[in-house]
Amino acid sequence: MIPVAEQWLTFLSDFGFEDAFLGVCKGVIARIAPQVRVLDVLHLVAAQDVAQGASVLASAIGYLPSPAVHLAVVDPFRASPVRGVAVRTADGSTFVSPDNGLTSQAWAAAGGASEAVALDNVSLWLPKPARTFRGRDVFAPVAARLAAGLALAEVGNPVPLEQLERLPVRPPTVDDDHVHGEVVQVDHFGNLTLNCCRADLEAAGMALGDTVELRCGGRSLAVPFAVTYGEVSPGRLAVCEDSFRTITLAVNQGSAARSLRAGRGQPMVIARRRGPAGG
């Protein structure tokens, strides 16, 4: 019997809930390894949006079981599909995914990659795998077997770590009195997560309680830099630090995405400013 901590399998995908895609993948896992516990991270990653999936998994990884097998499937279809890989990390976890950078930010956060293999042992796949559904036929069965205790070496041939695809994280630019960033996530509530943290704003001379200038889409707004969006009145926009310690734009009882007409990739500038809050 393997330790309980190693029987966790987390799952992130762009499969959604409107079809049976997710259900059959979890069914494959249950048939192969019924003792393994599956924890759903997110299945509403925008279709084929590898960058969004990477960002979400990286932000979540510090709160997921460790060690665990982390299955992630966002696999844009290509004439020649990218290889599947299993990457072992310093914390003892294993990431199973396409080799398209989807899990690279997360395994970096888990201590970095220490070993990797290709998913080329076809005896572990489902029979007659479909080219258009590797999540069900390749990734899910391999992840299930790893979570049930299969040795990594049994999965396939070694892959040199330097050959793994990595999705770079674009850092913010901190200038004398302002920070250039961008939206990296839009959550269910319409909050906009930026690729910067409180220390970046402080390095540009901004502190909690200040009024800062937000430049977005050709507009300039005076916005409070608050501990939480609950400190501003309903309908008002705030710059705050979210639960993952990243800077977020949020509207109390509203949607910053709708208010600012902004989405992922939208450039944002937060600058030092004097005067009463507005926006």
PDB file of C-alpha atoms in Angstrom:
ATOM      1  CA  MET A   1       0.000   0.000   0.000  1.00  0.00           C
ATOM      2  CA  ILE A   2       1.482   3.353  -1.021  1.00  0.00           C
ATOM      3  CA  PRO A   3       1.229   6.334   1.363  1.00  0.00           C
ATOM      4  CA  VAL A   4      -2.089   8.160   1.283  1.00  0.00           C
ATOM      5  CA  ALA A   5      -0.374  11.445   0.418  1.00  0.00           C
ATOM      6  CA  GLU A   6       0.807   9.905  -2.850  1.00  0.00           C
ATOM      7  CA  GLN A   7      -2.684   8.832  -3.888  1.00  0.00           C
ATOM      8  CA  TRP A   8      -3.815  12.337  -4.784  1.00  0.00           C
ATOM      9  CA  LEU A   9      -4.345  13.186  -8.436  1.00  0.00           C
ATOM     10  CA  THR A  10      -5.204  16.795  -9.270  1.00  0.00           C
ATOM     11  CA  PHE A  11      -6.807  17.641 -12.603  1.00  0.00           C
ATOM     12  CA  LEU A  12      -6.909  20.831 -14.679  1.00  0.00           C
ATOM     13  CA  SER A  13      -8.270  21.074 -18.222  1.00  0.00           C
ATOM     14  CA  ASP A  14     -10.217  23.080 -20.769  1.00  0.00           C
ATOM     15  CA  PHE A  15     -12.870  20.355 -21.077  1.00  0.00           C
ATOM     16  CA  GLY A  16     -15.713  22.355 -19.519  1.00  0.00           C
ATOM     17  CA  PHE A  17     -18.890  20.756 -18.202  1.00  0.00           C
ATOM     18  CA  GLU A  18     -21.213  20.852 -21.213  1.00  0.00           C
ATOM     19  CA  ASP A  19     -19.996  17.535 -22.647  1.00  0.00           C
ATOM     20  CA  ALA A  20     -18.878  14.137 -21.403  1.00  0.00           C
ATOM     21  CA  PHE A  21     -15.159  14.822 -21.960  1.00  0.00           C
ATOM     22  CA  LEU A  22     -14.371  15.447 -18.307  1.00  0.00           C
ATOM     23  CA  GLY A  23     -16.567  12.630 -17.046  1.00  0.00           C
ATOM     24  CA  VAL A  24     -15.017   9.969 -19.238  1.00  0.00           C
ATOM     25  CA  CYS A  25     -11.476  11.051 -18.282  1.00  0.00           C
ATOM     26  CA  LYS A  26     -12.363  10.710 -14.623  1.00  0.00           C
ATOM     27  CA  GLY A  27     -14.041   7.416 -15.432  1.00  0.00           C
ATOM     28  CA  VAL A  28     -10.815   6.116 -16.966  1.00  0.00           C
ATOM     29  CA  ILE A  29      -8.930   7.169 -13.827  1.00  0.00           C
ATOM     30  CA  ALA A  30     -11.504   5.450 -11.594  1.00  0.00           C
ATOM     31  CA  ARG A  31     -11.395   2.206 -13.581  1.00  0.00           C
ATOM     32  CA  ILE A  32      -7.597   2.023 -13.505  1.00  0.00           C
ATOM     33  CA  ALA A  33      -6.992   3.321  -9.972  1.00  0.00           C
ATOM     34  CA  PRO A  34     -10.219   3.422  -7.934  1.00  0.00           C
ATOM     35  CA  GLN A  35      -8.250   4.104  -4.731  1.00  0.00           C
ATOM     36  CA  VAL A  36      -6.835   7.381  -6.077  1.00  0.00           C
ATOM     37  CA  ARG A  37      -8.543  10.578  -4.980  1.00  0.00           C
ATOM     38  CA  VAL A  38      -9.127  13.133  -7.743  1.00  0.00           C
ATOM     39  CA  LEU A  39      -9.102  16.842  -6.909  1.00  0.00           C
ATOM     40  CA  ASP A  40     -10.480  19.139  -9.612  1.00  0.00           C
ATOM     41  CA  VAL A  41      -8.504  22.375  -9.940  1.00  0.00           C
ATOM     42  CA  LEU A  42     -10.274  23.953 -12.931  1.00  0.00           C
ATOM     43  CA  HIS A  43     -11.975  22.688 -16.076  1.00  0.00           C
ATOM     44  CA  LEU A  44     -13.097  26.036 -17.447  1.00  0.00           C
ATOM     45  CA  VAL A  45      -9.751  27.091 -18.872  1.00  0.00           C
ATOM     46  CA  ALA A  46     -10.593  28.907 -22.109  1.00  0.00           C
ATOM     47  CA  ALA A  47     -10.499  26.454 -25.008  1.00  0.00           C
ATOM     48  CA  GLN A  48      -6.909  25.691 -26.037  1.00  0.00           C
ATOM     49  CA  ASP A  49      -5.560  28.576 -23.931  1.00  0.00           C
ATOM     50  CA  VAL A  50      -2.290  27.106 -22.693  1.00  0.00           C
ATOM     51  CA  ALA A  51      -1.134  30.370 -21.125  1.00  0.00           C
ATOM     52  CA  GLN A  52      -4.252  30.674 -18.965  1.00  0.00           C
ATOM     53  CA  GLY A  53      -3.994  27.080 -17.822  1.00  0.00           C
ATOM     54  CA  ALA A  54      -0.334  27.565 -16.945  1.00  0.00           C
ATOM     55  CA  SER A  55      -1.049  30.697 -14.916  1.00  0.00           C
ATOM     56  CA  VAL A  56      -3.925  29.126 -12.986  1.00  0.00           C
ATOM     57  CA  LEU A  57      -2.029  25.954 -12.135  1.00  0.00           C
ATOM     58  CA  ALA A  58       1.054  27.881 -11.035  1.00  0.00           C
ATOM     59  CA  SER A  59      -1.002  30.078  -8.695  1.00  0.00           C
ATOM     60  CA  ALA A  60      -2.793  27.051  -7.226  1.00  0.00           C
ATOM     61  CA  ILE A  61       0.103  24.628  -6.824  1.00  0.00           C
ATOM     62  CA  GLY A  62       1.168  25.861  -3.395  1.00  0.00           C
ATOM     63  CA  TYR A  63      -2.257  24.920  -2.003  1.00  0.00           C
ATOM     64  CA  LEU A  64      -2.562  21.455  -3.571  1.00  0.00           C
ATOM     65  CA  PRO A  65      -1.535  18.135  -1.996  1.00  0.00           C
ATOM     66  CA  SER A  66       2.179  17.376  -2.100  1.00  0.00           C
ATOM     67  CA  PRO A  67       3.473  15.046  -3.283  1.00  0.00           C
ATOM     68  CA  ALA A  68       0.791  14.306  -5.855  1.00  0.00           C
ATOM     69  CA  VAL A  69       0.274  13.564  -9.513  1.00  0.00           C
ATOM     70  CA  HIS A  70      -0.896  16.701 -11.303  1.00  0.00           C
ATOM     71  CA  LEU A  71      -2.736  15.978 -14.541  1.00  0.00           C
ATOM     72  CA  ALA A  72      -3.163  18.989 -16.828  1.00  0.00           C
ATOM     73  CA  VAL A  73      -4.657  18.820 -20.305  1.00  0.00           C
ATOM     74  CA  VAL A  74      -4.909  21.863 -22.545  1.00  0.00           C
ATOM     75  CA  ASP A  75      -3.816  20.420 -25.848  1.00  0.00           C
ATOM     76  CA  PRO A  76      -4.392  22.519 -28.986  1.00  0.00           C
ATOM     77  CA  PHE A  77      -4.718  20.125 -31.908  1.00  0.00           C
ATOM     78  CA  ARG A  78      -1.841  20.107 -34.377  1.00  0.00           C
ATOM     79  CA  ALA A  79      -1.023  18.032 -37.428  1.00  0.00           C
ATOM     80  CA  SER A  80       1.872  16.583 -35.416  1.00  0.00           C
ATOM     81  CA  PRO A  81       0.768  16.518 -31.762  1.00  0.00           C
ATOM     82  CA  VAL A  82       3.297  17.579 -29.163  1.00  0.00           C
ATOM     83  CA  ARG A  83       4.623  14.720 -27.075  1.00  0.00           C
ATOM     84  CA  GLY A  84       3.189  13.927 -23.711  1.00  0.00           C
ATOM     85  CA  VAL A  85       5.554  14.110 -20.749  1.00  0.00           C
ATOM     86  CA  ALA A  86       5.684  13.257 -17.078  1.00  0.00           C
ATOM     87  CA  VAL A  87       7.890  15.608 -15.073  1.00  0.00           C
ATOM     88  CA  ARG A  88       9.049  14.767 -11.548  1.00  0.00           C
ATOM     89  CA  THR A  89       9.742  17.762  -9.303  1.00  0.00           C
ATOM     90  CA  ALA A  90      11.836  18.396  -6.216  1.00  0.00           C
ATOM     91  CA  ASP A  91       8.832  17.979  -3.898  1.00  0.00           C
ATOM     92  CA  GLY A  92       8.216  14.454  -5.212  1.00  0.00           C
ATOM     93  CA  SER A  93       5.210  15.371  -7.344  1.00  0.00           C
ATOM     94  CA  THR A  94       4.731  14.385 -10.974  1.00  0.00           C
ATOM     95  CA  PHE A  95       3.179  16.578 -13.658  1.00  0.00           C
ATOM     96  CA  VAL A  96       1.520  14.784 -16.569  1.00  0.00           C
ATOM     97  CA  SER A  97       0.689  16.964 -19.558  1.00  0.00           C
ATOM     98  CA  PRO A  98       1.457  17.813 -23.158  1.00  0.00           C
ATOM     99  CA  ASP A  99       4.966  19.207 -23.553  1.00  0.00           C
ATOM    100  CA  ASN A 100       3.696  22.670 -24.509  1.00  0.00           C
ATOM    101  CA  GLY A 101       4.670  24.651 -21.417  1.00  0.00           C
ATOM    102  CA  LEU A 102       1.327  24.079 -19.683  1.00  0.00           C
ATOM    103  CA  THR A 103       2.830  22.819 -16.425  1.00  0.00           C
ATOM    104  CA  SER A 104       6.253  24.488 -16.597  1.00  0.00           C
ATOM    105  CA  GLN A 105       5.392  27.429 -14.335  1.00  0.00           C
ATOM    106  CA  ALA A 106       3.820  25.072 -11.808  1.00  0.00           C
ATOM    107  CA  TRP A 107       6.700  22.622 -11.676  1.00  0.00           C
ATOM    108  CA  ALA A 108       9.055  25.550 -11.272  1.00  0.00           C
ATOM    109  CA  ALA A 109       6.988  26.602  -8.239  1.00  0.00           C
ATOM    110  CA  ALA A 110       7.164  23.019  -6.913  1.00  0.00           C
ATOM    111  CA  GLY A 111      10.937  23.173  -6.622  1.00  0.00           C
ATOM    112  CA  GLY A 112      11.864  22.693 -10.264  1.00  0.00           C
ATOM    113  CA  ALA A 113      12.054  19.687 -12.559  1.00  0.00           C
ATOM    114  CA  SER A 114      14.391  16.906 -11.463  1.00  0.00           C
ATOM    115  CA  GLU A 115      13.503  14.195 -13.987  1.00  0.00           C
ATOM    116  CA  ALA A 116      11.280  13.813 -17.049  1.00  0.00           C
ATOM    117  CA  VAL A 117      10.101  11.031 -19.340  1.00  0.00           C
ATOM    118  CA  ALA A 118       8.020  10.909 -22.504  1.00  0.00           C
ATOM    119  CA  LEU A 119       4.655   9.153 -22.399  1.00  0.00           C
ATOM    120  CA  ASP A 120       5.753   6.686 -25.063  1.00  0.00           C
ATOM    121  CA  ASN A 121       4.997   3.357 -23.385  1.00  0.00           C
ATOM    122  CA  VAL A 122       1.885   2.651 -25.442  1.00  0.00           C
ATOM    123  CA  SER A 123       0.964  -0.345 -23.291  1.00  0.00           C
ATOM    124  CA  LEU A 124      -0.184   2.180 -20.638  1.00  0.00           C
ATOM    125  CA  TRP A 125      -2.572   3.941 -23.036  1.00  0.00           C
ATOM    126  CA  LEU A 126      -6.116   2.914 -23.813  1.00  0.00           C
ATOM    127  CA  PRO A 127      -6.439   0.627 -26.854  1.00  0.00           C
ATOM    128  CA  LYS A 128      -6.792   2.350 -30.220  1.00  0.00           C
ATOM    129  CA  PRO A 129      -6.253   5.898 -28.912  1.00  0.00           C
ATOM    130  CA  ALA A 130      -8.007   8.706 -30.761  1.00  0.00           C
ATOM    131  CA  ARG A 131      -5.730  11.464 -32.038  1.00  0.00           C
ATOM    132  CA  THR A 132      -8.291  14.075 -30.992  1.00  0.00           C
ATOM    133  CA  PHE A 133      -8.767  12.933 -27.377  1.00  0.00           C
ATOM    134  CA  ARG A 134      -5.397  12.218 -25.821  1.00  0.00           C
ATOM    135  CA  GLY A 135      -6.743  13.430 -22.479  1.00  0.00           C
ATOM    136  CA  ARG A 136      -8.874  10.312 -22.223  1.00  0.00           C
ATOM    137  CA  ASP A 137      -6.680   7.812 -24.060  1.00  0.00           C
ATOM    138  CA  VAL A 138      -3.123   8.800 -23.060  1.00  0.00           C
ATOM    139  CA  PHE A 139      -2.825  11.380 -20.279  1.00  0.00           C
ATOM    140  CA  ALA A 140      -5.565  10.111 -17.924  1.00  0.00           C
ATOM    141  CA  PRO A 141      -4.517   6.437 -17.910  1.00  0.00           C
ATOM    142  CA  VAL A 142      -0.839   7.264 -17.443  1.00  0.00           C
ATOM    143  CA  ALA A 143      -1.583   9.739 -14.648  1.00  0.00           C
ATOM    144  CA  ALA A 144      -3.830   7.198 -12.930  1.00  0.00           C
ATOM    145  CA  ARG A 145      -1.126   4.538 -12.991  1.00  0.00           C
ATOM    146  CA  LEU A 146       1.483   6.953 -11.653  1.00  0.00           C
ATOM    147  CA  ALA A 147      -0.852   7.985  -8.828  1.00  0.00           C
ATOM    148  CA  ALA A 148      -1.379   4.306  -8.035  1.00  0.00           C
ATOM    149  CA  GLY A 149       2.353   3.788  -7.623  1.00  0.00           C
ATOM    150  CA  LEU A 150       3.801   3.064 -11.083  1.00  0.00           C
ATOM    151  CA  ALA A 151       7.491   3.971 -11.301  1.00  0.00           C
ATOM    152  CA  LEU A 152       8.275   6.954 -13.490  1.00  0.00           C
ATOM    153  CA  ALA A 153      10.789   4.921 -15.481  1.00  0.00           C
ATOM    154  CA  GLU A 154       7.974   2.618 -16.630  1.00  0.00           C
ATOM    155  CA  VAL A 155       6.156   5.472 -18.366  1.00  0.00           C
ATOM    156  CA  GLY A 156       8.644   6.014 -21.182  1.00  0.00           C
ATOM    157  CA  ASN A 157      12.055   7.135 -22.310  1.00  0.00           C
ATOM    158  CA  PRO A 158      13.953   9.865 -20.462  1.00  0.00           C
ATOM    159  CA  VAL A 159      13.684  13.439 -21.724  1.00  0.00           C
ATOM    160  CA  PRO A 160      16.582  15.846 -21.072  1.00  0.00           C
ATOM    161  CA  LEU A 161      15.294  18.629 -18.843  1.00  0.00           C
ATOM    162  CA  GLU A 162      16.673  21.313 -21.140  1.00  0.00           C
ATOM    163  CA  GLN A 163      14.449  19.991 -23.947  1.00  0.00           C
ATOM    164  CA  LEU A 164      11.201  20.542 -22.020  1.00  0.00           C
ATOM    165  CA  GLU A 165       9.012  23.344 -23.352  1.00  0.00           C
ATOM    166  CA  ARG A 166       8.798  26.247 -20.930  1.00  0.00           C
ATOM    167  CA  LEU A 167       6.239  29.022 -20.938  1.00  0.00           C
ATOM    168  CA  PRO A 168       7.981  32.179 -19.750  1.00  0.00           C
ATOM    169  CA  VAL A 169       6.453  34.434 -17.121  1.00  0.00           C
ATOM    170  CA  ARG A 170       6.447  38.039 -18.290  1.00  0.00           C
ATOM    171  CA  PRO A 171       7.489  40.158 -15.324  1.00  0.00           C
ATOM    172  CA  PRO A 172       6.244  43.695 -14.719  1.00  0.00           C
ATOM    173  CA  THR A 173       8.449  46.689 -15.368  1.00  0.00           C
ATOM    174  CA  VAL A 174       9.004  48.867 -12.310  1.00  0.00           C
ATOM    175  CA  ASP A 175      10.000  52.455 -13.075  1.00  0.00           C
ATOM    176  CA  ASP A 176      10.649  55.382 -10.771  1.00  0.00           C
ATOM    177  CA  ASP A 177       6.987  56.179 -10.026  1.00  0.00           C
ATOM    178  CA  HIS A 178       4.934  53.613 -11.947  1.00  0.00           C
ATOM    179  CA  VAL A 179       4.610  49.919 -12.771  1.00  0.00           C
ATOM    180  CA  HIS A 180       3.880  48.477 -16.218  1.00  0.00           C
ATOM    181  CA  GLY A 181       1.999  45.193 -15.979  1.00  0.00           C
ATOM    182  CA  GLU A 182      -0.722  43.192 -17.640  1.00  0.00           C
ATOM    183  CA  VAL A 183      -3.787  41.127 -16.783  1.00  0.00           C
ATOM    184  CA  VAL A 184      -2.881  37.445 -16.398  1.00  0.00           C
ATOM    185  CA  GLN A 185      -6.170  36.087 -15.019  1.00  0.00           C
ATOM    186  CA  VAL A 186      -9.840  37.068 -14.937  1.00  0.00           C
ATOM    187  CA  ASP A 187     -11.722  35.174 -12.257  1.00  0.00           C
ATOM    188  CA  HIS A 188     -15.373  34.194 -11.907  1.00  0.00           C
ATOM    189  CA  PHE A 189     -16.161  37.497 -10.179  1.00  0.00           C
ATOM    190  CA  GLY A 190     -14.567  39.652 -12.855  1.00  0.00           C
ATOM    191  CA  ASN A 191     -11.510  40.498 -10.766  1.00  0.00           C
ATOM    192  CA  LEU A 192      -8.396  41.220 -12.832  1.00  0.00           C
ATOM    193  CA  THR A 193      -5.167  39.661 -11.560  1.00  0.00           C
ATOM    194  CA  LEU A 194      -2.001  41.416 -12.691  1.00  0.00           C
ATOM    195  CA  ASN A 195       1.519  40.063 -13.090  1.00  0.00           C
ATOM    196  CA  CYS A 196       2.846  42.135 -10.212  1.00  0.00           C
ATOM    197  CA  CYS A 197       2.828  42.144  -6.434  1.00  0.00           C
ATOM    198  CA  ARG A 198       2.631  44.631  -3.603  1.00  0.00           C
ATOM    199  CA  ALA A 199       6.432  44.907  -3.458  1.00  0.00           C
ATOM    200  CA  ASP A 200       6.473  46.126  -7.071  1.00  0.00           C
ATOM    201  CA  LEU A 201       4.080  48.964  -6.272  1.00  0.00           C
ATOM    202  CA  GLU A 202       6.025  49.819  -3.125  1.00  0.00           C
ATOM    203  CA  ALA A 203       9.246  49.933  -5.148  1.00  0.00           C
ATOM    204  CA  ALA A 204       7.602  52.617  -7.282  1.00  0.00           C
ATOM    205  CA  GLY A 205       6.700  54.643  -4.217  1.00  0.00           C
ATOM    206  CA  MET A 206       3.109  53.492  -3.685  1.00  0.00           C
ATOM    207  CA  ALA A 207       1.822  52.272  -0.316  1.00  0.00           C
ATOM    208  CA  LEU A 208      -1.423  50.895   1.045  1.00  0.00           C
ATOM    209  CA  GLY A 209      -3.852  53.748   1.617  1.00  0.00           C
ATOM    210  CA  ASP A 210      -2.500  55.832  -1.258  1.00  0.00           C
ATOM    211  CA  THR A 211      -4.511  56.989  -4.212  1.00  0.00           C
ATOM    212  CA  VAL A 212      -2.848  55.640  -7.342  1.00  0.00           C
ATOM    213  CA  GLU A 213      -3.362  56.351 -11.013  1.00  0.00           C
ATOM    214  CA  LEU A 214      -4.578  53.453 -13.140  1.00  0.00           C
ATOM    215  CA  ARG A 215      -4.003  53.757 -16.883  1.00  0.00           C
ATOM    216  CA  CYS A 216      -5.984  51.290 -18.951  1.00  0.00           C
ATOM    217  CA  GLY A 217      -7.293  51.355 -22.509  1.00  0.00           C
ATOM    218  CA  GLY A 218      -6.551  55.020 -23.026  1.00  0.00           C
ATOM    219  CA  ARG A 219      -8.215  56.038 -19.761  1.00  0.00           C
ATOM    220  CA  SER A 220      -6.683  57.330 -16.551  1.00  0.00           C
ATOM    221  CA  LEU A 221      -8.469  56.705 -13.254  1.00  0.00           C
ATOM    222  CA  ALA A 222      -7.656  57.678  -9.683  1.00  0.00           C
ATOM    223  CA  VAL A 223      -8.111  54.507  -7.623  1.00  0.00           C
ATOM    224  CA  PRO A 224      -7.488  53.673  -3.951  1.00  0.00           C
ATOM    225  CA  PHE A 225      -4.755  51.149  -3.132  1.00  0.00           C
ATOM    226  CA  ALA A 226      -6.645  49.273  -0.434  1.00  0.00           C
ATOM    227  CA  VAL A 227      -6.158  46.153   1.663  1.00  0.00           C
ATOM    228  CA  THR A 228      -9.329  44.679   0.132  1.00  0.00           C
ATOM    229  CA  TYR A 229     -12.037  45.859  -2.239  1.00  0.00           C
ATOM    230  CA  GLY A 230     -14.408  45.699   0.715  1.00  0.00           C
ATOM    231  CA  GLU A 231     -12.878  48.972   1.912  1.00  0.00           C
ATOM    232  CA  VAL A 232     -14.470  50.914  -0.949  1.00  0.00           C
ATOM    233  CA  SER A 233     -18.162  51.548  -1.469  1.00  0.00           C
ATOM    234  CA  PRO A 234     -20.240  49.199  -3.653  1.00  0.00           C
ATOM    235  CA  GLY A 235     -19.602  49.757  -7.327  1.00  0.00           C
ATOM    236  CA  ARG A 236     -16.196  51.370  -6.752  1.00  0.00           C
ATOM    237  CA  LEU A 237     -12.906  50.100  -8.171  1.00  0.00           C
ATOM    238  CA  ALA A 238      -9.899  49.315  -5.980  1.00  0.00           C
ATOM    239  CA  VAL A 239      -6.330  48.153  -6.412  1.00  0.00           C
ATOM    240  CA  CYS A 240      -5.653  45.504  -3.775  1.00  0.00           C
ATOM    241  CA  GLU A 241      -3.646  42.409  -2.902  1.00  0.00           C
ATOM    242  CA  ASP A 242      -5.560  39.174  -3.468  1.00  0.00           C
ATOM    243  CA  SER A 243      -5.427  35.878  -1.581  1.00  0.00           C
ATOM    244  CA  PHE A 244      -2.511  34.692  -3.746  1.00  0.00           C
ATOM    245  CA  ARG A 245      -0.476  37.806  -2.812  1.00  0.00           C
ATOM    246  CA  THR A 246      -0.749  39.318  -6.281  1.00  0.00           C
ATOM    247  CA  ILE A 247      -2.123  42.711  -7.256  1.00  0.00           C
ATOM    248  CA  THR A 248      -5.739  42.621  -8.381  1.00  0.00           C
ATOM    249  CA  LEU A 249      -8.203  45.169  -9.722  1.00  0.00           C
ATOM    250  CA  ALA A 250     -11.610  44.580  -8.201  1.00  0.00           C
ATOM    251  CA  VAL A 251     -14.987  46.303  -7.979  1.00  0.00           C
ATOM    252  CA  ASN A 252     -16.885  45.919  -4.723  1.00  0.00           C
ATOM    253  CA  GLN A 253     -20.026  43.941  -5.620  1.00  0.00           C
ATOM    254  CA  GLY A 254     -19.219  44.330  -9.304  1.00  0.00           C
ATOM    255  CA  SER A 255     -16.910  43.275 -12.106  1.00  0.00           C
ATOM    256  CA  ALA A 256     -13.635  45.043 -12.847  1.00  0.00           C
ATOM    257  CA  ALA A 257     -13.438  43.205 -16.172  1.00  0.00           C
ATOM    258  CA  ARG A 258     -16.765  44.664 -17.234  1.00  0.00           C
ATOM    259  CA  SER A 259     -16.131  48.089 -15.732  1.00  0.00           C
ATOM    260  CA  LEU A 260     -12.727  48.474 -17.420  1.00  0.00           C
ATOM    261  CA  ARG A 261     -13.650  46.447 -20.512  1.00  0.00           C
ATOM    262  CA  ALA A 262     -10.447  44.494 -19.992  1.00  0.00           C
ATOM    263  CA  GLY A 263      -9.364  40.885 -20.279  1.00  0.00           C
ATOM    264  CA  ARG A 264      -6.275  38.703 -20.214  1.00  0.00           C
ATOM    265  CA  GLY A 265      -3.255  40.317 -21.814  1.00  0.00           C
ATOM    266  CA  GLN A 266      -4.554  43.861 -21.307  1.00  0.00           C
ATOM    267  CA  PRO A 267      -1.659  46.222 -20.489  1.00  0.00           C
ATOM    268  CA  MET A 268      -2.030  48.154 -17.232  1.00  0.00           C
ATOM    269  CA  VAL A 269       0.003  50.955 -15.686  1.00  0.00           C
ATOM    270  CA  ILE A 270      -0.273  51.801 -11.991  1.00  0.00           C
ATOM    271  CA  ALA A 271       1.404  55.082 -11.090  1.00  0.00           C
ATOM    272  CA  ARG A 272       2.026  57.181  -7.999  1.00  0.00           C
ATOM    273  CA  ARG A 273      -0.491  59.993  -7.651  1.00  0.00           C
ATOM    274  CA  ARG A 274      -1.596  62.627  -5.193  1.00  0.00           C
ATOM    275  CA  GLY A 275      -5.130  63.726  -4.451  1.00  0.00           C
ATOM    276  CA  PRO A 276      -8.538  62.209  -3.588  1.00  0.00           C
ATOM    277  CA  ALA A 277      -9.566  58.830  -4.939  1.00  0.00           C
ATOM    278  CA  GLY A 278     -11.838  58.699  -7.930  1.00  0.00           C
ATOM    279  CA  GLY A 279     -12.934  56.292 -10.656  1.00  0.00           C
TER     280      GLY A 279
END
